[in-house]
Amino acid sequence: NRQVLGPYALSTEPFIAQVFMAECPISELQEEAEMSDGTAHRREGMLTKDQITKLTLDAKLFLCRRAIALRASELFICSFNSRTITYKGQFKPDQLFEYYLDLKAE
């Protein structure tokens, strides 16, 4: 609810999005890593198929968040966790529940 923000906060308000991720099969990751000539391409430090399979969901999400952060400096992900939603902002206490309407009790 942008109406609770003052003029300066409105002028600097970032775009906020909630993203839902689905885990893709390891075979799709392999296809993505193959070069156009069909040869496998593996950079130094990349995990193997076996290593990826053994990771927990939260570990995979962490690696994904880290990879995004390294490639997109204009993007900030405040949380990428399977159990926790993080709300971020510089609010007065009375503004928090007015801005994030989904925090209000129904």
Tab-separated table of C-alpha atoms in Angstrom:
chain	number	residue	atom	x	y	z
A	1	ASN	CA	0.000	0.000	0.000
A	2	ARG	CA	2.040	2.929	-1.301
A	3	GLN	CA	-0.382	5.465	0.146
A	4	VAL	CA	1.241	5.250	3.609
A	5	LEU	CA	4.597	6.464	2.288
A	6	GLY	CA	5.754	10.070	2.349
A	7	PRO	CA	6.959	11.900	-0.779
A	8	TYR	CA	10.667	11.042	-0.322
A	9	ALA	CA	9.956	7.380	0.427
A	10	LEU	CA	7.758	7.206	-2.678
A	11	SER	CA	10.539	8.652	-4.829
A	12	THR	CA	13.034	6.018	-3.629
A	13	GLU	CA	10.709	3.033	-3.244
A	14	PRO	CA	12.221	-0.028	-4.931
A	15	PHE	CA	10.312	-2.513	-7.048
A	16	ILE	CA	9.319	-5.431	-4.797
A	17	ALA	CA	8.407	-8.881	-6.076
A	18	GLN	CA	7.680	-12.202	-4.442
A	19	VAL	CA	9.114	-15.040	-6.504
A	20	PHE	CA	8.218	-18.718	-6.290
A	21	MET	CA	10.826	-21.226	-7.412
A	22	ALA	CA	10.446	-24.820	-8.496
A	23	GLU	CA	13.283	-27.317	-8.497
A	24	CYS	CA	14.112	-28.546	-11.988
A	25	PRO	CA	15.233	-32.102	-12.710
A	26	ILE	CA	19.000	-32.592	-12.764
A	27	SER	CA	18.749	-33.624	-16.443
A	28	GLU	CA	17.688	-30.055	-17.347
A	29	LEU	CA	20.733	-28.668	-15.561
A	30	GLN	CA	22.933	-31.022	-17.554
A	31	GLU	CA	21.374	-29.900	-20.853
A	32	GLU	CA	22.008	-26.274	-19.942
A	33	ALA	CA	25.670	-27.023	-19.189
A	34	GLU	CA	26.273	-28.696	-22.558
A	35	MET	CA	27.821	-26.666	-25.320
A	36	SER	CA	26.250	-26.345	-28.760
A	37	ASP	CA	28.598	-29.009	-30.134
A	38	GLY	CA	27.288	-31.516	-27.561
A	39	THR	CA	30.396	-31.587	-25.386
A	40	ALA	CA	30.006	-31.067	-21.670
A	41	HIS	CA	31.195	-27.738	-20.373
A	42	ARG	CA	32.209	-27.524	-16.729
A	43	ARG	CA	33.871	-24.473	-15.246
A	44	GLU	CA	36.289	-24.745	-12.357
A	45	GLY	CA	34.401	-24.736	-9.065
A	46	MET	CA	31.117	-25.958	-10.569
A	47	LEU	CA	29.365	-28.736	-8.691
A	48	THR	CA	28.955	-32.162	-10.228
A	49	LYS	CA	25.562	-33.783	-10.792
A	50	ASP	CA	26.174	-36.020	-7.772
A	51	GLN	CA	27.088	-33.075	-5.539
A	52	ILE	CA	23.984	-31.110	-6.580
A	53	THR	CA	21.728	-34.096	-5.917
A	54	LYS	CA	22.988	-34.346	-2.324
A	55	LEU	CA	22.357	-30.675	-1.456
A	56	THR	CA	19.403	-29.634	0.686
A	57	LEU	CA	16.799	-27.326	-0.825
A	58	ASP	CA	18.026	-24.406	1.281
A	59	ALA	CA	21.613	-25.000	0.155
A	60	LYS	CA	20.468	-24.960	-3.484
A	61	LEU	CA	18.511	-21.752	-2.862
A	62	PHE	CA	21.575	-20.154	-1.256
A	63	LEU	CA	23.746	-21.056	-4.255
A	64	CYS	CA	21.076	-19.737	-6.608
A	65	ARG	CA	20.824	-16.448	-4.686
A	66	ARG	CA	24.605	-16.115	-4.710
A	67	ALA	CA	24.796	-16.774	-8.459
A	68	ILE	CA	22.125	-14.140	-9.119
A	69	ALA	CA	23.883	-11.598	-6.885
A	70	LEU	CA	27.155	-12.087	-8.780
A	71	ARG	CA	25.473	-11.520	-12.147
A	72	ALA	CA	22.919	-8.784	-11.372
A	73	SER	CA	24.362	-5.987	-9.253
A	74	GLU	CA	21.175	-3.895	-9.542
A	75	LEU	CA	19.100	-6.683	-7.970
A	76	PHE	CA	18.923	-7.313	-4.229
A	77	ILE	CA	17.404	-10.491	-2.816
A	78	CYS	CA	16.707	-9.995	0.871
A	79	SER	CA	15.616	-13.607	1.404
A	80	PHE	CA	15.671	-16.820	-0.589
A	81	ASN	CA	14.561	-19.398	1.948
A	82	SER	CA	12.071	-22.268	1.803
A	83	ARG	CA	10.648	-21.558	5.285
A	84	THR	CA	10.962	-17.831	5.950
A	85	ILE	CA	9.576	-14.702	4.287
A	86	THR	CA	11.576	-11.559	5.002
A	87	TYR	CA	9.984	-8.130	4.862
A	88	LYS	CA	12.447	-5.295	4.413
A	89	GLY	CA	11.974	-1.563	4.692
A	90	GLN	CA	12.641	1.517	6.745
A	91	PHE	CA	9.298	2.043	8.407
A	92	LYS	CA	7.864	3.545	11.520
A	93	PRO	CA	6.175	0.727	13.470
A	94	ASP	CA	2.668	1.926	12.591
A	95	GLN	CA	3.533	1.952	8.855
A	96	LEU	CA	4.724	-1.642	8.581
A	97	PHE	CA	1.319	-3.320	8.710
A	98	GLU	CA	-0.224	-0.589	6.573
A	99	TYR	CA	2.365	-0.997	3.825
A	100	TYR	CA	2.560	-4.804	3.796
A	101	LEU	CA	-1.163	-5.556	3.813
A	102	ASP	CA	-0.592	-9.325	3.895
A	103	LEU	CA	0.762	-8.943	7.465
A	104	LYS	CA	-2.601	-7.757	8.762
A	105	ALA	CA	-4.640	-10.307	10.710
A	106	GLU	CA	-7.766	-11.368	8.845
